[in-house]
Tab-separated table of C-alpha atoms in Angstrom:
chain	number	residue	atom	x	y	z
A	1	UNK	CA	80.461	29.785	38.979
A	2	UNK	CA	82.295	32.874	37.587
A	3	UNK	CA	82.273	36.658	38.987
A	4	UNK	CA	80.907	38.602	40.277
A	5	UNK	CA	82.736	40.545	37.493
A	6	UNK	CA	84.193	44.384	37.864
A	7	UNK	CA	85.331	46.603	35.361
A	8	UNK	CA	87.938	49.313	36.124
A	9	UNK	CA	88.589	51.671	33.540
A	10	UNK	CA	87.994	55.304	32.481
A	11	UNK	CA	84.134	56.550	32.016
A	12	UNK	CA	84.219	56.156	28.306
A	13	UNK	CA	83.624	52.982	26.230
A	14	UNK	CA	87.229	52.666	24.800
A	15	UNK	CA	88.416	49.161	25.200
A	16	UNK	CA	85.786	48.026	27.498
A	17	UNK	CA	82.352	48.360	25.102
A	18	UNK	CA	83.013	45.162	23.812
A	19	UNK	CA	83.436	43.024	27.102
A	20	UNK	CA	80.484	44.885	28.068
A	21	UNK	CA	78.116	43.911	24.850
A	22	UNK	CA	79.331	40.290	25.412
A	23	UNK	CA	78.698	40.714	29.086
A	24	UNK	CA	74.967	41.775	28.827
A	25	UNK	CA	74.505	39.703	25.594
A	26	UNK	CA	74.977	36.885	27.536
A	27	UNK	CA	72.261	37.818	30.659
A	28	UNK	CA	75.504	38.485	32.683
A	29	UNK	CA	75.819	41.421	35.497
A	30	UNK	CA	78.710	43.300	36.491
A	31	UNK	CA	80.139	46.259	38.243
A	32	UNK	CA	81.997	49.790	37.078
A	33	UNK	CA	84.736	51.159	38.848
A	34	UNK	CA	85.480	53.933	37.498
A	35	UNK	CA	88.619	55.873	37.349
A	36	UNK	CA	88.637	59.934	36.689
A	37	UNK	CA	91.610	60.964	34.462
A	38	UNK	CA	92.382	63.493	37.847
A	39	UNK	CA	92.729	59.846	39.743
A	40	UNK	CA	94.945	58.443	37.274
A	41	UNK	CA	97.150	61.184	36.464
A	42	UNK	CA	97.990	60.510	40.929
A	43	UNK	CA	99.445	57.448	39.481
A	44	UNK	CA	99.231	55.399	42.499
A	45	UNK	CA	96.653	53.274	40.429
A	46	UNK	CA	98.574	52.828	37.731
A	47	UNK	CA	101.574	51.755	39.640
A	48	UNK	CA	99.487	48.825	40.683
A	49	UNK	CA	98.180	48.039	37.517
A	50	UNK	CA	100.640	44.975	35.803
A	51	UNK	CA	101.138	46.740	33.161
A	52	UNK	CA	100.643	50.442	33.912
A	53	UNK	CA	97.517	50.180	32.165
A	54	UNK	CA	93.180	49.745	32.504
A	55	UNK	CA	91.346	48.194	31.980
A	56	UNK	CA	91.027	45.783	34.573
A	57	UNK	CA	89.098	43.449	34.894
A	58	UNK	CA	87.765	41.007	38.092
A	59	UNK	CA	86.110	37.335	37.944
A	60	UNK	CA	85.800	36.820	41.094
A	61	UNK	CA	89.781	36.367	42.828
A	62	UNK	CA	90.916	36.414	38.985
A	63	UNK	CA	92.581	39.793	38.168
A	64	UNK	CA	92.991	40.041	34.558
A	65	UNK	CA	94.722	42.817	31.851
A	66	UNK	CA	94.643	43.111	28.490
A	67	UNK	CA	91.324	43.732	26.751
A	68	UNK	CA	91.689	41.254	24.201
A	69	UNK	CA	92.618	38.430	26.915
A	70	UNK	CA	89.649	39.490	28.960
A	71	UNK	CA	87.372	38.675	25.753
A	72	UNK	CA	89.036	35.328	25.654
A	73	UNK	CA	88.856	34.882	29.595
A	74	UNK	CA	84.998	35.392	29.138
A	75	UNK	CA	84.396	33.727	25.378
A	76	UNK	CA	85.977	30.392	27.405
A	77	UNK	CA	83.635	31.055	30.284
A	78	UNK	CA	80.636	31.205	28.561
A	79	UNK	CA	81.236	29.005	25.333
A	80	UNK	CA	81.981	31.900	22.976
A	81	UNK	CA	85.174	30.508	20.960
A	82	UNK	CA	84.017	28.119	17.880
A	83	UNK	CA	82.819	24.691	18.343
A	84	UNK	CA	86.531	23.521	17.280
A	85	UNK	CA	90.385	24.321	17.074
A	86	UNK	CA	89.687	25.304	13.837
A	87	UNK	CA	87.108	27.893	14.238
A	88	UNK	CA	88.788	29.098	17.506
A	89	UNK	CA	91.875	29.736	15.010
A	90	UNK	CA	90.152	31.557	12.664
A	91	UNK	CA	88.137	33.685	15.348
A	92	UNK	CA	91.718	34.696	16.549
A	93	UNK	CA	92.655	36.093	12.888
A	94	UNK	CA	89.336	38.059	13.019
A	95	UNK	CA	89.876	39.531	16.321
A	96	UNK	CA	93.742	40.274	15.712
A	97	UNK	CA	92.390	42.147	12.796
A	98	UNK	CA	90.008	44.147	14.354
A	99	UNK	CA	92.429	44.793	17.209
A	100	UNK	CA	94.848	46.028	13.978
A	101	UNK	CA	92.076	48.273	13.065
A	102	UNK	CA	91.349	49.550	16.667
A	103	UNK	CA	94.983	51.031	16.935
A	104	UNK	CA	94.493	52.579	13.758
A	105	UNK	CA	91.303	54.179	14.754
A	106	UNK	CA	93.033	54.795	18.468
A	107	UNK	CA	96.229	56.765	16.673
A	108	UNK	CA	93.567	58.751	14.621
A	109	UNK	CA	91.388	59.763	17.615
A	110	UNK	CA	94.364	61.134	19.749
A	111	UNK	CA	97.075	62.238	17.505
A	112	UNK	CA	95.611	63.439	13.849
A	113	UNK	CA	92.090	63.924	14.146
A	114	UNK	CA	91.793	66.841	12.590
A	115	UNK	CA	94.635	66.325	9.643
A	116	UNK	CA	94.402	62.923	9.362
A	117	UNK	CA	90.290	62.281	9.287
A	118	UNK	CA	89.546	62.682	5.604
A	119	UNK	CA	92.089	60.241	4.638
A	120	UNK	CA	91.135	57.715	7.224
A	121	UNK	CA	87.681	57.904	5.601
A	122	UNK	CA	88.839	57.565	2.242
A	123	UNK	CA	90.842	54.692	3.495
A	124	UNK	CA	88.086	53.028	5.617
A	125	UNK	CA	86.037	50.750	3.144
A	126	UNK	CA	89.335	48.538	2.397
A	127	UNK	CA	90.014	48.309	5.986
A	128	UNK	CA	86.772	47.183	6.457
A	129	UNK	CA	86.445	44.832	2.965
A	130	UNK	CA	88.368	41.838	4.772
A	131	UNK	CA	85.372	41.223	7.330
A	132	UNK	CA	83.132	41.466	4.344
A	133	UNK	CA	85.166	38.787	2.224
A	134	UNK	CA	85.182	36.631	5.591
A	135	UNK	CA	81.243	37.336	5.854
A	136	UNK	CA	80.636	36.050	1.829
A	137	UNK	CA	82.853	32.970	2.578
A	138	UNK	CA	80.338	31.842	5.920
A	139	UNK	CA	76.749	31.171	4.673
A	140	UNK	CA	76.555	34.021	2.178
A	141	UNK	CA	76.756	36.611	5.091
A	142	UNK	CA	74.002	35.414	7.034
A	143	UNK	CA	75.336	34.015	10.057
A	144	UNK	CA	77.892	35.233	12.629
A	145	UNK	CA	81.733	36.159	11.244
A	146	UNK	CA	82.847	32.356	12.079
A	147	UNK	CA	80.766	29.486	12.122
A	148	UNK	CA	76.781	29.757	13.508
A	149	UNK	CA	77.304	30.563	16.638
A	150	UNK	CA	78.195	34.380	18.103
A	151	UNK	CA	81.822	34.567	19.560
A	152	UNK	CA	83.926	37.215	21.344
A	153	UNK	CA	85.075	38.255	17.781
A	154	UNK	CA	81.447	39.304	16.669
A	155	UNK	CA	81.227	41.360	20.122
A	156	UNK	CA	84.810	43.263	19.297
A	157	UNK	CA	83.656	43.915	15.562
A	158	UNK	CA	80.157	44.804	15.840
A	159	UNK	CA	81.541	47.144	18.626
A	160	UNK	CA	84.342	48.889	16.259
A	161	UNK	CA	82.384	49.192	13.396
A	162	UNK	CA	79.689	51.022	15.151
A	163	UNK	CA	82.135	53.168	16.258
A	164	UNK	CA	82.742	54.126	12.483
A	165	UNK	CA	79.436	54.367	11.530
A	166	UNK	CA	79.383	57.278	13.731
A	167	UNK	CA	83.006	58.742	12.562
A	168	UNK	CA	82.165	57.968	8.806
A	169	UNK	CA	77.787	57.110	8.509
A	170	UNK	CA	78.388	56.376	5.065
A	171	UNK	CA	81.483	53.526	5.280
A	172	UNK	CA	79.413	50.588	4.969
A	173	UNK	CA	78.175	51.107	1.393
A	174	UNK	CA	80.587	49.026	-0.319
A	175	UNK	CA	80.164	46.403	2.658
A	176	UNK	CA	76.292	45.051	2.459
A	177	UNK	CA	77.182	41.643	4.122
A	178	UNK	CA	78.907	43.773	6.928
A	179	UNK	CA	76.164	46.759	6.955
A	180	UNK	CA	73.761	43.866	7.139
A	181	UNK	CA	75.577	41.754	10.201
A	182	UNK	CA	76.096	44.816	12.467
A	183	UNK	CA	72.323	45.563	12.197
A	184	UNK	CA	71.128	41.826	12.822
A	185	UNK	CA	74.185	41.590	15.871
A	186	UNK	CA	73.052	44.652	17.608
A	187	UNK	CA	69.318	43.700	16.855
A	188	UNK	CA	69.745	40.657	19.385
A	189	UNK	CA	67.354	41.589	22.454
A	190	UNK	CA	69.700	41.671	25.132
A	191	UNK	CA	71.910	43.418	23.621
A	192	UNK	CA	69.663	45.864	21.713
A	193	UNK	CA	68.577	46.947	25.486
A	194	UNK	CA	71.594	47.359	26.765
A	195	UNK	CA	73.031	49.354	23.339
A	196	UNK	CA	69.685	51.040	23.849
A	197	UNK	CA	70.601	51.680	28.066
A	198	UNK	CA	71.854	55.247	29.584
A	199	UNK	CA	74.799	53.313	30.705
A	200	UNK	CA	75.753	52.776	27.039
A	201	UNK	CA	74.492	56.001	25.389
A	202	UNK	CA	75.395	58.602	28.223
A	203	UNK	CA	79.170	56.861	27.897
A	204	UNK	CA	81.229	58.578	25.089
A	205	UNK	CA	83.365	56.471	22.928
A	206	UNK	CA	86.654	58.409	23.721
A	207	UNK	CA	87.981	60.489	26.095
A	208	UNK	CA	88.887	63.524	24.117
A	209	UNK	CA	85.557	63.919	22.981
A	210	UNK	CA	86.481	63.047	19.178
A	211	UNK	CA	84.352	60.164	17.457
């Protein structure tokens, strides 16, 4: 049986949303650790971290790093990775690109906010036009981004793109099969209740208080 399950990181979202939409999506419970910036900047924590880094992440005696290989840990655990090689392939392109578009978010966020936002904007809808083209090409848009069957991927997209909705409301109008898919993922109950929770809403996305 796997966990119980603790997450260590930072009282924001960040890198941990998605495990934790996956998590509850999938009737799963789990603790928070959290860690104040004051008890990170001590560094003893982060000395002990394997790669100087949260989150962190606990199934049970398994200590893992690495957000994306924590959404892999727990799409393997609980059946979330394609019914075959080749959809498990093709849910790795999705989630590398979403990962791709995470650090450009990230490097907006923290280092060019306030210079850099309008052309991120302007930018946004062909970022975002590859999940659509995926979406057309896997029963006209109306399933899940591979296959018929949610996956980690869907979890780390849904998450991401919602986090743009609220940078840029309006960056989903050349995407309908996208606009479409984030409404009908986040409609599904458990995880409408727990995007509808304090422990989701009362957590800001970043910790500089930029979104």
């Amino acid at each position: 049986m796997p966990g119980p399950f603790t997450i260590t990181y930072f009282p924001v979202r960040g890198r941990c949303e998605a495990m934790r939409m996956l998590l509850a999506d999938q009737g799963q419970e789990w603790q928070e650790d959290v860690v104040t910036i004051d008890l990170w900047q001590k560094g003893e924590l982060k000395k002990s971290c394997l790669f100087g880094q949260l989150p962190k992440f606990q199934d049970g005696d398994l200590t893992l790093y690495q957000s994306n290989a924590i959404l892999r840990h727990l799409a393997r655990t609980y059946g979330l990775y394609g019914k075959d090689q080749r959809e498990a392939g093709l849910l790795d392109m999705v989630n590398d690109g979403v990962e791709d578009l995470r650090l450009k978010y990230a490097q907006l966020i923290y280092q060019n906010y306030e210079n850099g936002k309008v052309a991120y904007v302007e930018a946004l809808p062909g970022h975002l036009r590859p999940f659509e083209t995926l979406l057309s090409q896997n029963r006209a848009g109306q399933a899940f981004i591979v296959g018929d069957k949610i996956s980690f991927a869907d979890y780390n997209l849904v998450e991401l793109v919602r986090n743009h909705l609220v940078l840029a409301p309006g960056c989903l109008a050349s995407c309908p099969l996208l606009a479409a898919y984030v409404e009908r993922v986040s409609a599904r109950p458990r995880l409408h209740t727990y995007l509808q929770s304090a422990a989701h809403r009362d957590r800001p996305i970043n910790g500089n208080g930029k979104q």
